[in-house]
Tab-separated table of C-alpha atoms and ligand atoms in Angstrom:
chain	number	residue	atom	x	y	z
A	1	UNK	CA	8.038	-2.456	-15.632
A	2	UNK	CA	10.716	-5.105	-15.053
A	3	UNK	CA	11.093	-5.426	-10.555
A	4	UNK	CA	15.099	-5.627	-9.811
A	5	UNK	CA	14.401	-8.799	-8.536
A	6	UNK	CA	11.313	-11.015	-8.490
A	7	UNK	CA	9.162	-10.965	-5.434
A	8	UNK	CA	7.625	-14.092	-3.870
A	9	UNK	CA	4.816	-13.462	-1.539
A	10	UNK	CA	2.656	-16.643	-0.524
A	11	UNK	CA	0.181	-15.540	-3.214
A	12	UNK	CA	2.894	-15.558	-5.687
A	13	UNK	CA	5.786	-14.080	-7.470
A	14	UNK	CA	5.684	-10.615	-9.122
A	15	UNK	CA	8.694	-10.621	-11.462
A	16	UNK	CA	7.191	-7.258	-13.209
A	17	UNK	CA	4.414	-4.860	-13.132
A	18	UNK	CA	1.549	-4.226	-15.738
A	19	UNK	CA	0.732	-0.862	-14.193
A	20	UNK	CA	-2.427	0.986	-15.167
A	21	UNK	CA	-1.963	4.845	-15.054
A	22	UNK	CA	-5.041	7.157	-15.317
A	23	UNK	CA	-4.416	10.623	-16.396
A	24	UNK	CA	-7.433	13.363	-16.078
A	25	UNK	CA	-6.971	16.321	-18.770
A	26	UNK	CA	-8.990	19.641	-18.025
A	27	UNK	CA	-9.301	23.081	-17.405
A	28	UNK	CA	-9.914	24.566	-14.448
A	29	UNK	CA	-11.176	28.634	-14.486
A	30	UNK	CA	-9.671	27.897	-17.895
A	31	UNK	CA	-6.370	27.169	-17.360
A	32	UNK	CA	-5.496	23.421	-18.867
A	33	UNK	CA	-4.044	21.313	-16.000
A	34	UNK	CA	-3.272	17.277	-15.931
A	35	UNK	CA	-3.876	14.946	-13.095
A	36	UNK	CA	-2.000	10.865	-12.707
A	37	UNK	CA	-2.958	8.375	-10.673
A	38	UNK	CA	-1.991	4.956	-10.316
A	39	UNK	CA	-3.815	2.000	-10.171
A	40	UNK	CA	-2.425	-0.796	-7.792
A	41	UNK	CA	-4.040	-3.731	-9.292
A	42	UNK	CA	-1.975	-6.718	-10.384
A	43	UNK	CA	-2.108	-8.371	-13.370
A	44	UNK	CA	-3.445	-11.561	-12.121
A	45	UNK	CA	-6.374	-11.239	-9.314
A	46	UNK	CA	-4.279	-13.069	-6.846
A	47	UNK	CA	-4.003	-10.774	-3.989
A	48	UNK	CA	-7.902	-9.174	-4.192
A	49	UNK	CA	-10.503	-10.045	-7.309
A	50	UNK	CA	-9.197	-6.970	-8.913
A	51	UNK	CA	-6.285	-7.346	-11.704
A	52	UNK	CA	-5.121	-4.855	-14.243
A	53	UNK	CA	-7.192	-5.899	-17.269
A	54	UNK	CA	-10.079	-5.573	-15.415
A	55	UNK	CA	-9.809	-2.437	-14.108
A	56	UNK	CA	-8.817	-1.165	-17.056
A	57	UNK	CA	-12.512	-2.648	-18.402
A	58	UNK	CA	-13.896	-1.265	-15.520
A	59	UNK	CA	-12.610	2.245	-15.798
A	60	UNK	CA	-12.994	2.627	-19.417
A	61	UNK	CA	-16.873	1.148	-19.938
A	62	UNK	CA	-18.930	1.779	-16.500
A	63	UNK	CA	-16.780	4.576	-14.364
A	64	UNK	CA	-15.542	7.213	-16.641
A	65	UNK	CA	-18.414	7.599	-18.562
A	66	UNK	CA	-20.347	7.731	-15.019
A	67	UNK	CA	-18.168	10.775	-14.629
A	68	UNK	CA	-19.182	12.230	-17.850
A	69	UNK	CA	-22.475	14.055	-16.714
A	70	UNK	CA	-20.408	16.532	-13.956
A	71	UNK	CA	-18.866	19.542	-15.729
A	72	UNK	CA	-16.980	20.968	-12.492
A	73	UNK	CA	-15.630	17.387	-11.154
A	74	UNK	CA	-13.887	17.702	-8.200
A	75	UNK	CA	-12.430	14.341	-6.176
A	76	UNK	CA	-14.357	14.616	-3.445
A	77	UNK	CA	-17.381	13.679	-6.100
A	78	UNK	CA	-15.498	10.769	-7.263
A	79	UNK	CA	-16.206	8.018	-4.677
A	80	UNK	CA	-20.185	9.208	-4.091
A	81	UNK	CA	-20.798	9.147	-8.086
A	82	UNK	CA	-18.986	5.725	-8.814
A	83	UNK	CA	-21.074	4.317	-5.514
A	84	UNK	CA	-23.738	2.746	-7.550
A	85	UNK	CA	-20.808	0.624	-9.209
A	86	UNK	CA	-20.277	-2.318	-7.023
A	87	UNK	CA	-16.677	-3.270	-5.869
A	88	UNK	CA	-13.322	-2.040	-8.023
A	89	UNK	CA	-11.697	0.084	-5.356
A	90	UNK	CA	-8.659	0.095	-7.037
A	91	UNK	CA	-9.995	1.073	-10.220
A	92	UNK	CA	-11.710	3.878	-8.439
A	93	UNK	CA	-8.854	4.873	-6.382
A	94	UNK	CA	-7.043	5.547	-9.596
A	95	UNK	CA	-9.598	8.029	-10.829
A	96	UNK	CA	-10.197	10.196	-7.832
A	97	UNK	CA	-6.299	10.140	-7.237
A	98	UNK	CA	-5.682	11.594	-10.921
A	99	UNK	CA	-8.434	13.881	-10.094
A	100	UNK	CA	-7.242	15.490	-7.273
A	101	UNK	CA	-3.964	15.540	-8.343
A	102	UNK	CA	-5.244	17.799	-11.106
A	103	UNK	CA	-7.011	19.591	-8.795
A	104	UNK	CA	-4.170	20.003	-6.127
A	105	UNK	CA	-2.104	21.032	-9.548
A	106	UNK	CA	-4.708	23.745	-10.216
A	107	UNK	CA	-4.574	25.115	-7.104
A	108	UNK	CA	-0.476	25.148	-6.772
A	109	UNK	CA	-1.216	23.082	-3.452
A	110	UNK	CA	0.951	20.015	-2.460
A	111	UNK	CA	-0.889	16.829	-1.022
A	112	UNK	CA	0.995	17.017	2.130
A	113	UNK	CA	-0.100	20.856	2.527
A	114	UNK	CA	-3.504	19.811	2.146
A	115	UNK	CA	-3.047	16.999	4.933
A	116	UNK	CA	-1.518	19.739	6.962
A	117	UNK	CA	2.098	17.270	6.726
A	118	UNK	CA	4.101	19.148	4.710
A	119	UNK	CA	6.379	20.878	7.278
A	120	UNK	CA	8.034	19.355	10.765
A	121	UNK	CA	7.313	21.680	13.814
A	122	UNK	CA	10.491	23.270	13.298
A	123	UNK	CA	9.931	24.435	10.084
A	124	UNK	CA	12.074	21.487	8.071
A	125	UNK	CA	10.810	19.137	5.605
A	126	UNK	CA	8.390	16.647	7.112
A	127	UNK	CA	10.566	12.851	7.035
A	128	UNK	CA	8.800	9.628	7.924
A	129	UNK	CA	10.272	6.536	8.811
A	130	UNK	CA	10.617	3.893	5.919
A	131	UNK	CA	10.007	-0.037	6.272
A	132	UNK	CA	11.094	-2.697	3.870
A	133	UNK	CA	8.853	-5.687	2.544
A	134	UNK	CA	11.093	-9.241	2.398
A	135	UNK	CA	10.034	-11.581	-0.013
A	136	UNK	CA	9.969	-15.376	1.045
A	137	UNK	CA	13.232	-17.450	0.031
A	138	UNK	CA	13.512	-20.907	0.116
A	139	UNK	CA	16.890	-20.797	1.188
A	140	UNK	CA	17.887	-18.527	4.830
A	141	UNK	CA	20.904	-17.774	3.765
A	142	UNK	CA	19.802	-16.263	0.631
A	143	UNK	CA	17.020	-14.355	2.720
A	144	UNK	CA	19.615	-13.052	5.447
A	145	UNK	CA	21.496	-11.646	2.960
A	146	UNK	CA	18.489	-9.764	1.575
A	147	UNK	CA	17.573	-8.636	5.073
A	148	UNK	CA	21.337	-7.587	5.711
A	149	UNK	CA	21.257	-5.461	2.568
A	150	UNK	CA	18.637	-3.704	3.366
A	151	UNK	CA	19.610	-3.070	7.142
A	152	UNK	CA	22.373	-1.739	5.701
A	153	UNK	CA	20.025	0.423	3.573
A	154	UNK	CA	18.903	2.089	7.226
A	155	UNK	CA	15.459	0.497	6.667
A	156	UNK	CA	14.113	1.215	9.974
A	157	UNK	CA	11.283	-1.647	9.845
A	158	UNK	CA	11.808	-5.169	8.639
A	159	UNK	CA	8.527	-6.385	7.057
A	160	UNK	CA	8.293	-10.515	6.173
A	161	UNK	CA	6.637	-12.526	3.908
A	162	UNK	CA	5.989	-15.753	5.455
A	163	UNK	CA	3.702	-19.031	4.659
A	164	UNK	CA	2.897	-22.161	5.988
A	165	UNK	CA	6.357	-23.860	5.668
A	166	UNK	CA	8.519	-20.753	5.445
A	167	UNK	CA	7.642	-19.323	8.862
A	168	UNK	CA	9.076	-19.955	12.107
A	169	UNK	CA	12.241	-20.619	11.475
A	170	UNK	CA	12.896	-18.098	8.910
A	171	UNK	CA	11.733	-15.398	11.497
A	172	UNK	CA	13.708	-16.909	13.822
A	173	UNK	CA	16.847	-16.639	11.795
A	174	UNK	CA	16.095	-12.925	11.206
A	175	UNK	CA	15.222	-11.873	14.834
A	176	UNK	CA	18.523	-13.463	15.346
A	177	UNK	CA	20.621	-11.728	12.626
A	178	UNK	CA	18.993	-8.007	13.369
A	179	UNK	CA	18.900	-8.366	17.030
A	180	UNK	CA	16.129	-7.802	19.913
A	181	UNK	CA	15.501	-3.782	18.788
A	182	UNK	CA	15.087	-3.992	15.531
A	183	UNK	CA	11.410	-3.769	14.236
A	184	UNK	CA	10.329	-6.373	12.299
A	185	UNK	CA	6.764	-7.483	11.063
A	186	UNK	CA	5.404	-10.378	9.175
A	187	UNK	CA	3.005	-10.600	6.636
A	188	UNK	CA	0.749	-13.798	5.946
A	189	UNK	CA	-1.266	-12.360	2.769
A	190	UNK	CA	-4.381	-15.040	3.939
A	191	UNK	CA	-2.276	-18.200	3.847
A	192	UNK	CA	-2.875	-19.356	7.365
A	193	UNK	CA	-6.522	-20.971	8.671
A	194	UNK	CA	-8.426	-21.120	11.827
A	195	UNK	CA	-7.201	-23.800	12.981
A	196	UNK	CA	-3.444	-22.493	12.657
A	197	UNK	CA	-3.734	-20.699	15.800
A	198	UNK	CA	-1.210	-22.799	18.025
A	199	UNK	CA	1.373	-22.475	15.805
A	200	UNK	CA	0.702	-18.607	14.901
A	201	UNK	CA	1.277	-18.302	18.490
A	202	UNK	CA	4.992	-19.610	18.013
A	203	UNK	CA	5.985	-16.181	16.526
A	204	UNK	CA	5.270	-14.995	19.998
A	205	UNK	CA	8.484	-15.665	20.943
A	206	UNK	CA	9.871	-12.757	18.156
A	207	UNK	CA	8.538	-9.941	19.548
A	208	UNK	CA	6.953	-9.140	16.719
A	209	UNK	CA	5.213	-5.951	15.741
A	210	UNK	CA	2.701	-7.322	13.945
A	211	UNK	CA	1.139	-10.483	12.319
A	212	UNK	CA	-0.448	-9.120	8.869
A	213	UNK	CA	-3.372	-10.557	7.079
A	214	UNK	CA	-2.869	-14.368	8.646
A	215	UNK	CA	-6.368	-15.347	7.805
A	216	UNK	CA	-8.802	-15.180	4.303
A	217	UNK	CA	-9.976	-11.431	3.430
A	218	UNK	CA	-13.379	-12.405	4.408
A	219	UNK	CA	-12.701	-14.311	7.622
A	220	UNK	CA	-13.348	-11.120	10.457
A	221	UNK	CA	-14.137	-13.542	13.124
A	222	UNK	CA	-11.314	-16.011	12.257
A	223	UNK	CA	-9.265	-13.244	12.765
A	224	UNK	CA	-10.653	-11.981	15.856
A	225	UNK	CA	-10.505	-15.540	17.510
A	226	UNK	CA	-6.814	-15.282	16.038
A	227	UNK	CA	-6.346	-12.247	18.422
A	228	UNK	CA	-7.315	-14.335	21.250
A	229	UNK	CA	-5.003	-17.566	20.758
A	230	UNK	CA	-1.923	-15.340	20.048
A	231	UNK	CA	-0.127	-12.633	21.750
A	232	UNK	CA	1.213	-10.897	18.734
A	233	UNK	CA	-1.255	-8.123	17.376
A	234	UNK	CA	-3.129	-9.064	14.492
A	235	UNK	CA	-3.257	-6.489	12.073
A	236	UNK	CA	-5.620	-6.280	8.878
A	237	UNK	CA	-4.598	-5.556	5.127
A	238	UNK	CA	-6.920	-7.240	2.446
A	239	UNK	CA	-10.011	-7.154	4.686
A	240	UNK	CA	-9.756	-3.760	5.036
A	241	UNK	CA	-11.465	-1.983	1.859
A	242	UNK	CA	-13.787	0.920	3.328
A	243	UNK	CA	-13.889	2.764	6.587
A	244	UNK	CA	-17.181	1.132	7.407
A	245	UNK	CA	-15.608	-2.348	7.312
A	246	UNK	CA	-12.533	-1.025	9.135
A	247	UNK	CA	-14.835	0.158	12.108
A	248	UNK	CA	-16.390	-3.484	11.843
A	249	UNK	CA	-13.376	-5.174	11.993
A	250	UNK	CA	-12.401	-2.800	14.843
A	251	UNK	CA	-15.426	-3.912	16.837
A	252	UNK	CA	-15.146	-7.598	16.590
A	253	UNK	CA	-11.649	-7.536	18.025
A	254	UNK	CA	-10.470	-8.541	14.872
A	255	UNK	CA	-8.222	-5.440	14.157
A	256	UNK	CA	-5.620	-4.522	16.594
A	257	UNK	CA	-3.362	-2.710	13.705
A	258	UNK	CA	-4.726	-1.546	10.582
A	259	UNK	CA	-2.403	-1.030	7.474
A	260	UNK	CA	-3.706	1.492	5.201
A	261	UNK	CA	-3.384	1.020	1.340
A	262	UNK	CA	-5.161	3.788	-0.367
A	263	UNK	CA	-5.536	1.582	-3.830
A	264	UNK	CA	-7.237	-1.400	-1.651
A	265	UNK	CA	-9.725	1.092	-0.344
A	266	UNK	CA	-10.726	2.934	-3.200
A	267	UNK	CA	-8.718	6.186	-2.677
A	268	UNK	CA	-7.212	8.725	-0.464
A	269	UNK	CA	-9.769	9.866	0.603
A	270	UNK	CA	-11.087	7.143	1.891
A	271	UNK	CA	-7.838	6.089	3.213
A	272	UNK	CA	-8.081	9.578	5.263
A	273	UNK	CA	-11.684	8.622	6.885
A	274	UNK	CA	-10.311	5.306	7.445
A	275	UNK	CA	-7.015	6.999	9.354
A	276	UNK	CA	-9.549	9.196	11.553
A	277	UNK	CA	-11.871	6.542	12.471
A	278	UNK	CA	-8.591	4.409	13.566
A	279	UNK	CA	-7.510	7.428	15.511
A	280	UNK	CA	-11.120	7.460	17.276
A	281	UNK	CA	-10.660	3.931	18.428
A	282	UNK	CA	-6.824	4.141	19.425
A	283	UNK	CA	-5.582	1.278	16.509
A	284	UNK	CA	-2.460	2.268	15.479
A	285	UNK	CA	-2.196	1.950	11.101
A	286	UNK	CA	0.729	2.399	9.040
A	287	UNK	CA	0.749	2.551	5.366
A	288	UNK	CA	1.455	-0.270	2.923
A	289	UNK	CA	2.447	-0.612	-0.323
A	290	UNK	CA	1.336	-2.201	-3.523
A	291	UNK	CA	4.935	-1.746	-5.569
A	292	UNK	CA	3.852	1.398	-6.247
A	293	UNK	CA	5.796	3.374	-8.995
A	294	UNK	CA	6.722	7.010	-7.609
A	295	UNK	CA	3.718	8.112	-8.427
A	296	UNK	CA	1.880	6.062	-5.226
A	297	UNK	CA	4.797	6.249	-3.455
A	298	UNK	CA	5.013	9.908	-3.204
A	299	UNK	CA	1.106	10.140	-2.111
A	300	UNK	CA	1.837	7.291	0.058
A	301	UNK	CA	4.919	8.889	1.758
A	302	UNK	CA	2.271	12.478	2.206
A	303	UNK	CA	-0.190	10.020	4.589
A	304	UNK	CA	1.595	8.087	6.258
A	305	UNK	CA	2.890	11.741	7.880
A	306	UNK	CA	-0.895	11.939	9.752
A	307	UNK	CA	-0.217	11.768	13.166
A	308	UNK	CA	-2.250	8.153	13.440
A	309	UNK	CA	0.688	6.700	11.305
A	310	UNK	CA	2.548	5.532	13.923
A	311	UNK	CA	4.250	2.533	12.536
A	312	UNK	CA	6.830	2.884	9.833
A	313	UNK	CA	5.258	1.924	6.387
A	314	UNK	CA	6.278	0.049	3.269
A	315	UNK	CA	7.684	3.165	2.191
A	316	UNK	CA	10.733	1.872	0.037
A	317	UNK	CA	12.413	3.681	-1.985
A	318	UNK	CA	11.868	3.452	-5.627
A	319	UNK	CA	15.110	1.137	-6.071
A	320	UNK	CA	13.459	-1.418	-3.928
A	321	UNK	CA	11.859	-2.019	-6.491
A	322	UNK	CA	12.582	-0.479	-9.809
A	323	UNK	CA	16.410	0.092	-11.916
A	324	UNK	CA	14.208	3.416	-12.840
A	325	UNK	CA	11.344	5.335	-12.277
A	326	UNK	CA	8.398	7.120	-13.808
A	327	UNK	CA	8.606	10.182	-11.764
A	328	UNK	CA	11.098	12.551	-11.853
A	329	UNK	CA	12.256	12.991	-8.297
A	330	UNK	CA	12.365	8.864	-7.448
A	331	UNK	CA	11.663	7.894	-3.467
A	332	UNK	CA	14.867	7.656	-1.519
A	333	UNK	CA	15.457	6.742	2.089
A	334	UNK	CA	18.316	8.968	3.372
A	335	UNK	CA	18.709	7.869	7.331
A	336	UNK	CA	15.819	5.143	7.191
A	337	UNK	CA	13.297	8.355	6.499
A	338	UNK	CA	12.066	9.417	3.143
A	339	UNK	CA	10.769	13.309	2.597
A	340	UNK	CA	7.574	14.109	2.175
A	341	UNK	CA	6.898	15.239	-1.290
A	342	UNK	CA	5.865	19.118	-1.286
A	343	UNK	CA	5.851	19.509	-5.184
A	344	UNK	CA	2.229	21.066	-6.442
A	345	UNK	CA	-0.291	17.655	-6.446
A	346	UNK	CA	-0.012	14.465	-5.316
A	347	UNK	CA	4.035	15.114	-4.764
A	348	UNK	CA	5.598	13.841	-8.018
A	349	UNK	CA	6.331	14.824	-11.654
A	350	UNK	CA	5.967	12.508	-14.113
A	351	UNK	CA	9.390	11.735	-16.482
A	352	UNK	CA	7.271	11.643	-19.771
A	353	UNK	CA	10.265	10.120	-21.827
A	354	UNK	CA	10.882	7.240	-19.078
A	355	UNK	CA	6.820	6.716	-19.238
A	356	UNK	CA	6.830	7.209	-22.898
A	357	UNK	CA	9.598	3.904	-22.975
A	358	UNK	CA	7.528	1.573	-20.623
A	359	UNK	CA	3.852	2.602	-21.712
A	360	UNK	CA	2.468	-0.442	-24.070
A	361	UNK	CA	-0.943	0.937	-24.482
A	362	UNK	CA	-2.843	4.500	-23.947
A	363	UNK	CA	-6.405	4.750	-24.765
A	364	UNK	CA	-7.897	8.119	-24.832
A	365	UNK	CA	-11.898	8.403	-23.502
A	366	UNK	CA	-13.131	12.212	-24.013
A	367	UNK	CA	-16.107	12.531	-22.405
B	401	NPG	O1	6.773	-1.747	-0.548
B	401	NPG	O2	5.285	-1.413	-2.138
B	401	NPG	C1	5.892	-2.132	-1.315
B	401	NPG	C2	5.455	-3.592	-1.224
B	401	NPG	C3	4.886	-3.836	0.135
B	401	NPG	O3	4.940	-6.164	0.576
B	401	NPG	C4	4.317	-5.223	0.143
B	401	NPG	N1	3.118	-5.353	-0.382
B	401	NPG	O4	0.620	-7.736	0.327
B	401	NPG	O5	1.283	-5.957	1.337
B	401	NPG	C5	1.373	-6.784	0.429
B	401	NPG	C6	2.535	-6.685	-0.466
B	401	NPG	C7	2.313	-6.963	-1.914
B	401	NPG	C8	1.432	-6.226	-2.633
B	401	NPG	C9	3.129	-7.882	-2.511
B	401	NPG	C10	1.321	-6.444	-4.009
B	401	NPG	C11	3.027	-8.131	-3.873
B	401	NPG	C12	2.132	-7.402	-4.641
């Protein structure tokens, strides 16, 4: 699926999206239901060792047929019985997600009731608030303009890429076009090193939210000897891929903020432990996005409505990124807040005839 307009992250540019979709056919108490779930891998393993081809592999030759000795699946089996497999979270995510979504289906339960989100206290349609994620331009002016656009979108949250290079001064420029109370965030997907500290400290003077991911996936003490050089919290995103590591991370002082991306950690489920153990330890998490289709985003927009979700997420809406979506009620941000889904499942329908025009391959495993 073609983005609206390429995406440059220091990792790279995404101009499209080769988009792996599982979907889980079954019967349950005899009645035929369907589950989807998307996987969040990119096509090239630039941003974790996963990437679309391989999980793809992955799923079709040493998880699904894992799956193939449980008659009465349910998700909550998913992670425990694809344990023995090492690694693939995203790949794994995918399945339990199109699991449960079949399941939630079966049931006629919504996501969001299931999290206990689906309703505000006064009865109305849960809303959460909804963050944007900037690209990095070479050229300020042409990344004001983006920001402008989207403040004018009522994003609430103003997330930025930055790298070594396209840093200070672009933040700068953008503190000084939204002004001192809008939030804003940046986002180093592991370009930065050690050593980097002084000038990390620079964005000090922002008042940032937030410095994401400045440091190597595997580099927890880098990161927590980050925390001490600069005032800005440092908050974890590819580090992060189980709760176990998250309560690691935690303990070193390495994890002030934790962003929660239910693909990167192998699920929602997981995603949920990880939210409670955060909640335990007072770190606040938000939820992040990996240009999710509607499909993600509508799970997405059901968890970041736990109460630990106290930061606005990179909840776009579907135009962010896509002219058109695969679901058939696309994300959209009316007054910076998007509405929890409260459809049956994991909050979307799929538009089989939009699918049907961007799907280049199915494969079929019965098992
Ligand atoms: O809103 O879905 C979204 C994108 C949020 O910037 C976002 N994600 O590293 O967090 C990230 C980043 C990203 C993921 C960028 C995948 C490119 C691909």
């Amino acid at each position: 699926m073609p983005l609206v307009t390429p995406f440059r992250t220091s990792f790279g540019v995404e101009a499209d999206r080769d988009i792996l979709l599982v979907n889980v056919l079954g019967t349950v108490g005899g009645v035929a239901v369907s589950g989807w779930g998307e996987c969040v891998a990119l096509a090239d393993p630039t941003y974790s060792a996963e990437y679309v081809d391989g999980a793809q592999h992955v799923t079709e030759g040493h998880l699904l047929p894992r799956l193939t000795a449980v008659p009465e699946l349910t998700a909550a089996d998913v992670g425990r019985i694809l344990a023995p497999v090492h690694g693939h979270p995203m790949a794994k995510g995918a399945i339990e997600a199109a699991v449960l979504d079949a399941q939630l289906r079966a049931a006629g339960r919504s996501f969001a009731d299931l999290l206990g989100v689906a309703a505000a206290d006064d009865g109305s349609p849960r809303r959460i608030p909804s963050g944007v994620s900037v690209g990095i331009f070479d050229d300020v002016e042409d990344l004001l303009a983006a920001v402008q656009g989207y403040v004018d979108d009522g994003y609430v949250r103003i997330k930025l890429k930055i790298e070594p290079g396209a840093d200070i001064d672009h933040v700068a420029a953008v503190r000084d076009l939204i002004g001192p109370d809008t939030p804003l965030q940046v986002d180093a997907n592991t370009a930065y090193r050690r050593t980097d500290g002084q000038h990390l400290a620079r964005l000090d003077e922002f008042d940032l939210l937030l410095i994401e991911q400045p440091l190597p996936e595997e580099d927890i003490v880098g990161h927590a000897r980050l925390a001490a050089e600069v005032e800005t919290p440092i908050c974890l995103d590819e580090s992060l891929v189980s709760a176990a590591g998250t309560a690691d991370a935690i303990e070193l002082g390495a994890c002030e903020i934790a962003n929660i991306k239910p693909g990167r950690v192998g699920g929602y489920l997981e995603a949920i432990r990880i939210h409670d153990l955060c909640v335990q330890r007072d770190i606040p998490v938000w939820c992040g996005g990996m240009v999710e289709t509607g499909i993600g985003r509508a799970a997405n927009a059901a968890l970041a409505a736990l109460p630990g979700f106290t930061l606005p997420g990179d909840i776009s809406a579907s135009t962010r990124f896509y002219a058109q979506d695969i679901v058939t009620d696309p994300i959209q941000i009316i007054g910076g807040h998007v509405t929890v889904p409260t459809v049956a499942g994991m909050g979307f329908d799929i538009d089989l005839d939009v699918l049907d025009s961007v799907t280049t391959s199915t494969t079929t495993i019965s098992f």
